[in-house]
Coordinates of C-alpha atoms and ligand atoms in Angstrom, one line a residue:
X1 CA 168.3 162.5 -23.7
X2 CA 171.1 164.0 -26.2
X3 CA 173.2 166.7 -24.3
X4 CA 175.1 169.1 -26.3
X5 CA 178.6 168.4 -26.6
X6 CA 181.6 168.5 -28.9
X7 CA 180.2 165.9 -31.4
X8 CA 176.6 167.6 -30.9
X9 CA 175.9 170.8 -31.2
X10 CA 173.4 173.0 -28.8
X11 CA 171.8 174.8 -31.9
X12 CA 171.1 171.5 -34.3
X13 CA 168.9 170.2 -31.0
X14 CA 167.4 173.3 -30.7
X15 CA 166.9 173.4 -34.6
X16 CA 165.7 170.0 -34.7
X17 CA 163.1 170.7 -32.2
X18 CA 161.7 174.0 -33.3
X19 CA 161.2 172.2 -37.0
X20 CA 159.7 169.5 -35.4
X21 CA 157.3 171.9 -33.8
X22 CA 156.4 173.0 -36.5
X23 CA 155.6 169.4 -38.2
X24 CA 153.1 168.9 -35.2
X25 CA 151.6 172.6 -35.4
X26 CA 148.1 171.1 -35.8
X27 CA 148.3 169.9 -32.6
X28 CA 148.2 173.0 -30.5
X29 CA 150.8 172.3 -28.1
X30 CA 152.6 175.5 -27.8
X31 CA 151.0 178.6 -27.0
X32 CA 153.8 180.6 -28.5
X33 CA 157.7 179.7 -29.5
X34 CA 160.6 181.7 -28.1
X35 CA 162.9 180.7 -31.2
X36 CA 164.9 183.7 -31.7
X37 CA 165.9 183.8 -28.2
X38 CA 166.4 179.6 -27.9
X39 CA 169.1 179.8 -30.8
X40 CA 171.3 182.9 -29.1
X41 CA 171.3 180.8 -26.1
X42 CA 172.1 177.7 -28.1
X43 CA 174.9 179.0 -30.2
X44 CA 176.3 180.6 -26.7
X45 CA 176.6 177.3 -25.3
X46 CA 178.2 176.0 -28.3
X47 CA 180.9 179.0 -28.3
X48 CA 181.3 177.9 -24.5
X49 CA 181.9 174.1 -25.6
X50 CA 184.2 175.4 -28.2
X51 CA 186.5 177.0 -25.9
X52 CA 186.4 173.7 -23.6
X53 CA 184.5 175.9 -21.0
X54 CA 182.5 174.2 -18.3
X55 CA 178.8 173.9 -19.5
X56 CA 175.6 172.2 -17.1
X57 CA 174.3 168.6 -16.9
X58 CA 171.3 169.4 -19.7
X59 CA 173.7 171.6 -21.7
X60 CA 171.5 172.3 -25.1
X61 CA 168.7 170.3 -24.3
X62 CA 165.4 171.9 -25.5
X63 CA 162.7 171.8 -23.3
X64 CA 159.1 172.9 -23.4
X65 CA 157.5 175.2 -20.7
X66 CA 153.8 175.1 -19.3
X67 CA 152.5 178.8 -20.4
X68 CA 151.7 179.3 -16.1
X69 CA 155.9 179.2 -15.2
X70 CA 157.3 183.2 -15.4
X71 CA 160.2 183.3 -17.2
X72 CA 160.5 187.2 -19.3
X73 CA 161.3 186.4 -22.7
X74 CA 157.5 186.4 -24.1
X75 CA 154.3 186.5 -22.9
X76 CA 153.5 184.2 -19.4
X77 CA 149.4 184.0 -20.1
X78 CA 148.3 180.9 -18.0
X79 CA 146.0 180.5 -21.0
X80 CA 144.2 182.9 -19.9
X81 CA 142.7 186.6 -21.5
X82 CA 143.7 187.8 -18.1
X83 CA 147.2 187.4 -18.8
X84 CA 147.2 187.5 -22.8
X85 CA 150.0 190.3 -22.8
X86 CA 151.8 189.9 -19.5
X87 CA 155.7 190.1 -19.6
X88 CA 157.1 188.8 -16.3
X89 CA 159.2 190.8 -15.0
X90 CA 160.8 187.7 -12.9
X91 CA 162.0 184.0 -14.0
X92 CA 160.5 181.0 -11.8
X93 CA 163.0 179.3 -9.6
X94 CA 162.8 176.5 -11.5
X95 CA 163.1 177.7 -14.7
X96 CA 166.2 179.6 -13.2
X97 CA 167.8 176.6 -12.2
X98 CA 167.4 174.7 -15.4
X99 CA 168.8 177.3 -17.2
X100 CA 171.8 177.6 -15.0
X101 CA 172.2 174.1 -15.9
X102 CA 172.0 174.8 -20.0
X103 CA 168.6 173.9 -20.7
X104 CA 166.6 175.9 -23.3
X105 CA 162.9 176.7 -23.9
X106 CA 161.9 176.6 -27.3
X107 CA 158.5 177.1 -26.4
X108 CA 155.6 178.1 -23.5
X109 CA 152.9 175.0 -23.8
X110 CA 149.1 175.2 -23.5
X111 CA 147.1 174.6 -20.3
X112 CA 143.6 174.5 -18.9
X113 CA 143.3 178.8 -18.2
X114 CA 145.3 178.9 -14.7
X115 CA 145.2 174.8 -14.5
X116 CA 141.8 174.3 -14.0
X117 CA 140.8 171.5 -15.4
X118 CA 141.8 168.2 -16.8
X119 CA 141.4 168.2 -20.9
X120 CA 143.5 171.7 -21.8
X121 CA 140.1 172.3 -23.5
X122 CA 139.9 175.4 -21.0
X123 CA 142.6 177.3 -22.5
X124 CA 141.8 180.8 -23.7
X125 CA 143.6 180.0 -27.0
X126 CA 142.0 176.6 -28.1
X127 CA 142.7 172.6 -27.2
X128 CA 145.5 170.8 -27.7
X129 CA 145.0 167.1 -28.9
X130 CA 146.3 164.3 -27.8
X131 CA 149.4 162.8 -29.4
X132 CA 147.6 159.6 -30.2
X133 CA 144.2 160.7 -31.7
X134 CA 143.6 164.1 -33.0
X135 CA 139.9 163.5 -32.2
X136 CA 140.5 163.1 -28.2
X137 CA 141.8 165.2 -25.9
X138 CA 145.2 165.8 -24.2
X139 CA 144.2 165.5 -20.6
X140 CA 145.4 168.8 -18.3
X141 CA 146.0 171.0 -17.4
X142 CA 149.1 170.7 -18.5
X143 CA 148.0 168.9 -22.0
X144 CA 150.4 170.7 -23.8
X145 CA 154.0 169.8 -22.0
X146 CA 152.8 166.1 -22.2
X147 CA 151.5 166.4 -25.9
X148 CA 155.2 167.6 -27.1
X149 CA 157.0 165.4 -25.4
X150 CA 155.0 162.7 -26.8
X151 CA 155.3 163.8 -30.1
X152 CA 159.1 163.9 -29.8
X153 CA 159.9 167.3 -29.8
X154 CA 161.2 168.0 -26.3
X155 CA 162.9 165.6 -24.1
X156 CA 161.3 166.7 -21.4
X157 CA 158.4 169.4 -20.7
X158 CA 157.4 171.3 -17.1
X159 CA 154.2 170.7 -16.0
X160 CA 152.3 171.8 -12.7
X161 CA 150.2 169.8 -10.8
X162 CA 147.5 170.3 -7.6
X163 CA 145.7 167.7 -8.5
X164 CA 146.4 165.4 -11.6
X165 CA 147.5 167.9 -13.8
X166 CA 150.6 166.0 -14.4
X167 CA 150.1 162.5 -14.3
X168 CA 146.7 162.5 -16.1
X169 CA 148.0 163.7 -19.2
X170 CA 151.3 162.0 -18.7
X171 CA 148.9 158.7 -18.8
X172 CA 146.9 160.0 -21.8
X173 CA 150.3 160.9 -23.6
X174 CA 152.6 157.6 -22.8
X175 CA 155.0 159.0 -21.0
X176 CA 156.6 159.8 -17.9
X177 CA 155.0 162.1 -15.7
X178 CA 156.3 163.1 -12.1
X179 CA 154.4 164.9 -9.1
X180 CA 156.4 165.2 -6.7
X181 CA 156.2 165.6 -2.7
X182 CA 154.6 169.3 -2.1
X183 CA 157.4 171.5 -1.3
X184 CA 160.4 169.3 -3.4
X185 CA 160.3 171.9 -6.1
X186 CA 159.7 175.9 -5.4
X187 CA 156.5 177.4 -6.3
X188 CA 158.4 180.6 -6.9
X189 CA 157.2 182.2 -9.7
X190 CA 154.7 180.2 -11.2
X191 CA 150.9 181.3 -11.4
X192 CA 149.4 179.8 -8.2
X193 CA 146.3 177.8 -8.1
X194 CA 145.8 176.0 -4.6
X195 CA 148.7 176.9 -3.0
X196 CA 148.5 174.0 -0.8
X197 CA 148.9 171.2 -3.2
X198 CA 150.4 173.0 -5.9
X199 CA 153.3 170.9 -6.9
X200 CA 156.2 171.5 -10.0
X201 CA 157.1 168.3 -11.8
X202 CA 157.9 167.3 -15.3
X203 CA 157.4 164.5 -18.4
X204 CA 160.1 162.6 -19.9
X205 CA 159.9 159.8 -22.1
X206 CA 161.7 157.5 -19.6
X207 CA 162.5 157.1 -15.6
X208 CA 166.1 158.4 -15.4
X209 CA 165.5 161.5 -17.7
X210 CA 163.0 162.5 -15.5
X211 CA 164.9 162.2 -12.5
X212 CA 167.4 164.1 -13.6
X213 CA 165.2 167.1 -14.4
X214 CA 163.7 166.7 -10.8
X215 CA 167.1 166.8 -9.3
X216 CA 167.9 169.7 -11.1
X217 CA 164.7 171.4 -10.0
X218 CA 164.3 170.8 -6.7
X219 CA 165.7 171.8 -3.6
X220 CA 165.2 174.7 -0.9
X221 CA 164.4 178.5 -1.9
X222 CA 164.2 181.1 -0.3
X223 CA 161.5 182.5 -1.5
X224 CA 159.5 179.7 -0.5
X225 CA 159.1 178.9 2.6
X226 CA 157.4 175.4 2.1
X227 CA 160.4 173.9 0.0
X228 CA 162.3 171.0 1.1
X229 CA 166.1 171.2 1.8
X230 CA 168.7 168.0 1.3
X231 CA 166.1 166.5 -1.2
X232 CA 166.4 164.8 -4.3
X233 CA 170.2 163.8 -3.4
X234 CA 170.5 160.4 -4.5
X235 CA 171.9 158.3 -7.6
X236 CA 168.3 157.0 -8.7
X237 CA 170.4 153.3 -8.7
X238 CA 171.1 153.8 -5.3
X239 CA 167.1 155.0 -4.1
X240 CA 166.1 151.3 -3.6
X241 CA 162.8 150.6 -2.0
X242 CA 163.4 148.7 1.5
X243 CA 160.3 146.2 2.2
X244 CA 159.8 145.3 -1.7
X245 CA 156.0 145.6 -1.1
X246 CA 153.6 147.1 -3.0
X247 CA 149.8 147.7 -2.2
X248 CA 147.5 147.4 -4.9
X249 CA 144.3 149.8 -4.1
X250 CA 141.7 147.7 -4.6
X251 CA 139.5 150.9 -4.0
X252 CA 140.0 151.8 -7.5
X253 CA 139.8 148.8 -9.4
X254 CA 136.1 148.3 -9.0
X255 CA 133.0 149.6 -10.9
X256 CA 133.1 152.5 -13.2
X257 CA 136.9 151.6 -14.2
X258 CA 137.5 150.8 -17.8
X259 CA 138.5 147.3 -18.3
X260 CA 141.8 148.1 -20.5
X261 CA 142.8 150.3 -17.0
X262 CA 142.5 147.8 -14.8
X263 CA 144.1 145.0 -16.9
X264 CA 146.9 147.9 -17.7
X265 CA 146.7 147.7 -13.6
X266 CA 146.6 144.2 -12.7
X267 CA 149.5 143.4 -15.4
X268 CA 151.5 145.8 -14.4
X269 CA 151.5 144.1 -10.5
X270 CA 152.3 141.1 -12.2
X271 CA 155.4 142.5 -13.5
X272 CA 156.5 143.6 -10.1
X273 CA 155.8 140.4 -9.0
X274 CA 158.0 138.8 -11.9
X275 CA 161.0 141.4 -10.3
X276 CA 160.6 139.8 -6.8
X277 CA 158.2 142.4 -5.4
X278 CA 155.0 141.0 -2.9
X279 CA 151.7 142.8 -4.4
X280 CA 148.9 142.5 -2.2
X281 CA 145.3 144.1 -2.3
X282 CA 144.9 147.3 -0.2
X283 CA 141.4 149.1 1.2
X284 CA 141.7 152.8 2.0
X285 CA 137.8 153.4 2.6
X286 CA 139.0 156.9 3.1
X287 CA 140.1 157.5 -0.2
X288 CA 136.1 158.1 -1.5
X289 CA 135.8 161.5 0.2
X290 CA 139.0 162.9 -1.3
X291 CA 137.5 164.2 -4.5
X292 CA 134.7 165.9 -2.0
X293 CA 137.6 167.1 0.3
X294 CA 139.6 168.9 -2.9
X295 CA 136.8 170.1 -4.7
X296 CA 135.7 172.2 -1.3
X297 CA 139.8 173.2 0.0
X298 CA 141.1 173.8 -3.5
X299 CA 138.7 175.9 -5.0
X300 CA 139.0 178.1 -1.6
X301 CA 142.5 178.3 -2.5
X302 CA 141.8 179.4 -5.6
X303 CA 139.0 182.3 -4.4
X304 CA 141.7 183.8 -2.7
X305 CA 144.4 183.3 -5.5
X306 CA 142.6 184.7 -7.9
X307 CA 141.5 187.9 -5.9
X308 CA 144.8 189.5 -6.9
X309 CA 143.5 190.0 -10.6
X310 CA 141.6 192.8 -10.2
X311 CA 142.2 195.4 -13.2
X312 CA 144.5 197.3 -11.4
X313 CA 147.3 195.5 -10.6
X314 CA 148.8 193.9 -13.6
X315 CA 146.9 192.0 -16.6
X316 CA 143.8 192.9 -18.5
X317 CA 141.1 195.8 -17.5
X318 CA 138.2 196.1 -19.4
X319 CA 138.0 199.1 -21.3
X320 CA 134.3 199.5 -20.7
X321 CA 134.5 200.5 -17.4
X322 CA 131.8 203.5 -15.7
X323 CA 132.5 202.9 -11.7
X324 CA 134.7 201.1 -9.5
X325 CA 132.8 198.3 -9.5
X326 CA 132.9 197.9 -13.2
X327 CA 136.9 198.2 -12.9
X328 CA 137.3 194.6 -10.8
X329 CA 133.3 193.0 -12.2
X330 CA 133.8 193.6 -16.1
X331 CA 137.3 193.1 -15.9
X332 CA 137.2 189.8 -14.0
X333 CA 134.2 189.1 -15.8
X334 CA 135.9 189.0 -19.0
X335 CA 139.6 187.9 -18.2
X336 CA 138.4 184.7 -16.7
X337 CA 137.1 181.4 -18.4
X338 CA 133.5 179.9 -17.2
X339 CA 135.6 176.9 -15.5
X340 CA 137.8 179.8 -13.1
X341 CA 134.6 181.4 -12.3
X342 CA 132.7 178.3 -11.2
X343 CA 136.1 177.6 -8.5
X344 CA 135.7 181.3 -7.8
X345 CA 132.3 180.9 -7.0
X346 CA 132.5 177.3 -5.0
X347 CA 135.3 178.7 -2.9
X348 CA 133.7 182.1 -1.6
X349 CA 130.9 179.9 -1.0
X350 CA 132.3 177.4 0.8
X351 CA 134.9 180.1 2.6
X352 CA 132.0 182.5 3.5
X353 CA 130.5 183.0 7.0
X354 CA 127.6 180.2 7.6
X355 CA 129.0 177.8 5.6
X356 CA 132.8 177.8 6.7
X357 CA 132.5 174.9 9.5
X358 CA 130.2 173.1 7.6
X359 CA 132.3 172.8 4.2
X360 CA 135.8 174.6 4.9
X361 CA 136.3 173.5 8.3
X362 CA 135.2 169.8 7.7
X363 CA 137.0 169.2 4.4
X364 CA 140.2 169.9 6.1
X365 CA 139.5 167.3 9.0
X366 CA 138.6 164.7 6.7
X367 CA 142.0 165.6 4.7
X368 CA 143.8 164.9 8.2
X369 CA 142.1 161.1 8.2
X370 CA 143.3 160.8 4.5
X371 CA 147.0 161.7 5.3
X372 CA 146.8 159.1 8.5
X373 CA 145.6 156.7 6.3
X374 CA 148.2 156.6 4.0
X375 CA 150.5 156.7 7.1
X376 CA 149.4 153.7 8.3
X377 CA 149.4 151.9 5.0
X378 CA 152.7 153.0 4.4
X379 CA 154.2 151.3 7.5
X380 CA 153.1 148.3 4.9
X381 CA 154.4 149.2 1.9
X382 CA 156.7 151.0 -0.3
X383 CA 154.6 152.2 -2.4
X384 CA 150.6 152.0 -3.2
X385 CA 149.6 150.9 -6.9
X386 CA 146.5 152.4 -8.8
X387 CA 145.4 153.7 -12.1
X388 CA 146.4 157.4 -12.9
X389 CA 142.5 158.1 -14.5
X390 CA 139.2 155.4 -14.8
X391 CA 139.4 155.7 -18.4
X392 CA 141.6 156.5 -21.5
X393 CA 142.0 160.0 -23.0
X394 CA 138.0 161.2 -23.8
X395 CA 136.7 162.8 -26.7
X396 CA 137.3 166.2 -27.3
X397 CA 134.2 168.0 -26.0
X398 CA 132.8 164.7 -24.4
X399 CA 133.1 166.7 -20.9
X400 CA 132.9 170.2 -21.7
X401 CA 129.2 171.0 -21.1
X402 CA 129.2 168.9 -17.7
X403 CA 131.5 170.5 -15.0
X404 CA 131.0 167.3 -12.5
X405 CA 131.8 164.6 -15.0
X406 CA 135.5 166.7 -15.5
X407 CA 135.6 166.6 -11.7
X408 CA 134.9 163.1 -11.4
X409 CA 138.0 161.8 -14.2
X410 CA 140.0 163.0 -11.1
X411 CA 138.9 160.9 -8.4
X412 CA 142.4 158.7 -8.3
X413 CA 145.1 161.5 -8.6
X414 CA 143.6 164.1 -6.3
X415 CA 144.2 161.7 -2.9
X416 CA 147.9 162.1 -2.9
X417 CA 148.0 165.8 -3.9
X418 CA 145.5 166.1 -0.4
X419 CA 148.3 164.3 1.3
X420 CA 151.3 166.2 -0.2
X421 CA 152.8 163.0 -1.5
X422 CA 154.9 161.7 -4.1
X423 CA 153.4 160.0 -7.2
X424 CA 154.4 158.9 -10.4
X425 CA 152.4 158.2 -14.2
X426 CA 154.2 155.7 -15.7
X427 CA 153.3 154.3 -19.2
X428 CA 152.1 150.8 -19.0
X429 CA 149.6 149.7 -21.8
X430 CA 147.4 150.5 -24.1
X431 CA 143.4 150.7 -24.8
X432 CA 142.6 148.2 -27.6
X433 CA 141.8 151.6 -29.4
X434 CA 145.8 152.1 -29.6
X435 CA 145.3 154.4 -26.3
X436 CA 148.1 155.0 -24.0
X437 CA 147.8 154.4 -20.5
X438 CA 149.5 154.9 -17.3
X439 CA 149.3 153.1 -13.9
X440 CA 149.9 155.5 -11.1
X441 CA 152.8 155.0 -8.2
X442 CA 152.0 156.8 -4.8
X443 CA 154.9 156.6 -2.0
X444 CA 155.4 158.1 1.4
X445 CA 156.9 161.7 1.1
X446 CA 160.3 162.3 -0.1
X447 CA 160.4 158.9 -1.5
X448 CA 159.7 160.3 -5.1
X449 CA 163.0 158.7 -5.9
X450 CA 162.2 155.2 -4.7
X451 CA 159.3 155.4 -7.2
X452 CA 161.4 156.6 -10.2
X453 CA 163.7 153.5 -9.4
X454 CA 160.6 151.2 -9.3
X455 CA 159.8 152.4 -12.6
X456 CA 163.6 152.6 -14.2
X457 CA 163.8 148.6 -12.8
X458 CA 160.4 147.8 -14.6
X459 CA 161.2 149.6 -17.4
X460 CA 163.4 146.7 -19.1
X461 CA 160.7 144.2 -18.1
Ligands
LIG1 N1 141.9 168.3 -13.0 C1 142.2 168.8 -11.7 C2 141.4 170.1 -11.6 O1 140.7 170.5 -12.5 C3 143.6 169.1 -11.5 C4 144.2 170.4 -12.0 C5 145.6 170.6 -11.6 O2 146.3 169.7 -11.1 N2 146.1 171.8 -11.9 O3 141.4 170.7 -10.6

């Protein structure tokens, strides 16, 4: 990743990437551009260099920013009508602290509206594509950070993920994508979903850049109370995994998993096998109820997330309004996308009296015997193996009119987000159709680093 310096200069990078935005404007990446505002701060931190004043480690470096992160210059939509003229008032912590460190946005990035989903074919404003094939999509939510960092014209992108939204696009795209332990990077400011496996990561074309991002990122904040202190600490060099051994989930390598995965998969264990590393087989029987377990606790979360938008607050109202009820119903009615008002729906449901123990209550338990089990297999290993998704970026459209064949593309990333842990998309192969895809690294939490040095070491393989 170039940093400004006094060879390079903050506002040819910024330049560079706002004209090679525009190149790739058929693409739909970027919900809107913050150019005007990109280039002030670029030619300050150029003044700053000229007068040999101290600048951050990502002086310069343009960056792209998923459209649910609050930050005030533009509108912060979450791809959604609800939000289509919101100016934030605030700037997420994370955006704060990348900033503080010379990083610029050039540009908020499409999304699934409020991150539900897994193509970015929910957004209010239209799909993105993938960077590969115009014809397929770019995986989401956060399709549109992976998408221009594919296409070269970000280092590195934010993303969000609760439950895949960052490594199944980061598969999709080729590149790096990182979820990291819940509670490593502070929620502060950015839309919520399910605020118990909401996670802020990144993409990055390569191991190190990433980690450098993350490093940046992360760390306690006070106004969150679930973030991690003394985290993220290391030189990546030095974040060496101890037993050398990997578990392969064989759980996930079976029937209904596209052959070019698996052999993406099973070379990729090979490689580590190559660097010294003992691969062996795995069974987590547990792991089959986790898509049941998130698809009851997370849209819950969202039920209750959600409730805030209610016409009166902030966001849109509907100007056809003849009652109270009209105020929150047509409003809500016509701020969200089908796909947020099915989770609304499934999570009052599944929340409401009658049904609590049998849905609510019981999902939760059965999230407890998913975290043990990961326990116990990490007493084994450093780190678990799988694919990221069962199959190669889909067509666009391919999913739209089936809700439950969306839900089920993310049956392998949504059983570490239930657990809170660490886990990595790191490009690996390709599809014979010129496809990227990613294998997926899962590790105990806090040990986000250890996988980032697993990848960096097989990176020159
Ligand atoms: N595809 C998953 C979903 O639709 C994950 C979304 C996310 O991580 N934000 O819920």
């Amino acid at each position: 990743m170039k940093i400004a310096d006094k060879d390079t200069k903050a506002v040819d990078l910024v330049r560079a990437a706002l004209e090679r935005a525009k190149e790739c404007e058929d693409y739909h990446a970027f919900i809107s551009m913050n150019e005007a505002h990109a280039l002030e701060r670029a030619r300050e931190i150029d003044a700053k260099i000229e007068k040999g004043e101290p600048v951050g480690r990502l002086a310069g470096v343009p960056f792209a920013l998923k459209d649910n992160y609050l930050s005030p210059e533009g509108e912060t939509t979450a791809a959604a009508k609800m939000l289509e003229d919101f100016v934030s008032p605030i700037t997420a912590t994370a955006v704060k602290k990348l900033e503080d460190e010379g990083a610029i946005m050039i540009g908020r990035a499409n999304l699934d509206a409020y991150a539900h989903g897994g193509s970015t074919e929910n957004s209010y404003f239209g799909p993105t594509s993938n960077a590969y094939d115009k014809s397929r999509v770019a995986g989401g939510s956060s399709g549109g950070s992976a998408v221009a960092v594919a296409l070269d014209i970000v280092p590195f992108a934010l993303g969000s993920d609760t439950g895949g939204s960052i490594r199944q696009p980061a598969s999709f795209n080729g590149v790096v994508g990182v979820k990291p332990t819940y509670g490593a990077v502070s929620r502060y400011g950015v839309v919520a979903m399910a605020s118990s496996t909401d996670t802020m990561g990144c993409f990055a074309k390569n191991a190190a850049d990433a980690d450098l991002v993350m490093s940046i990122m992360s760390g306690k904040d006070a106004k969150d109370s679930t973030t991690l202190s003394d985290f993220w600490t290391k030189n990546l060099a030095d974040a060496k995994p101890t037993k050398k051994k990997i578990g392969l989930i064989s759980d996930f390598m079976g029937e209904g998993v596209d052959e070019d995965v698996k052999k993406t998969v099973n070379d990729y264990a090979a490689k580590l096998k190559r660097a010294g590393y003992t691969v062996e087989n795995v069974d987590i029987p547990v792991l089959k109820y986790a898509l049941a377990i998130y698809y009851i606790v997370q849209p819950a979360e969202v039920a209750s997330n959600l409730s805030r938008y209610d016409g009166i607050r902030y966001g849109h109202r509907s100007s056809d309004i003849k009652s109270l009820d009209d105020v929150y119903s047509k409003t809500r009615d016509e701020g969200f996308m089908a796909e947020n008002k099915r989770r609304i729906l499934i999570g009052n449901f599944v929340l409401s009296s009658g049904f609590f123990d049998a849905y609510y209550l019981k999902a939760q338990k059965a999230r407890t015997l998913l975290i043990n089990a990961y326990n116990d297999a990490f007493k084994e290993y450093d780190a678990l193996l799988c694919p990221v998704s069962p199959r190669p970026a889909f067509k666009l459209g391919e999913n739209t009119s089936d809700p439950l064949q969306m839900y089920l593309e993310d049956v392998m990333t949504v059983p570490p987000s239930m657990a809170g842990l660490p886990a990595m998309a790191i490009p690996a192969g390709k599809s014979k159709d010129g496809l990227p895809i990613g294998v997926q690294l899962v590790g105990p939490r806090q040990s986000d680093q250890v996988l980032l040095n697993i990848a960096a070491e097989m990176e020159d393989k």
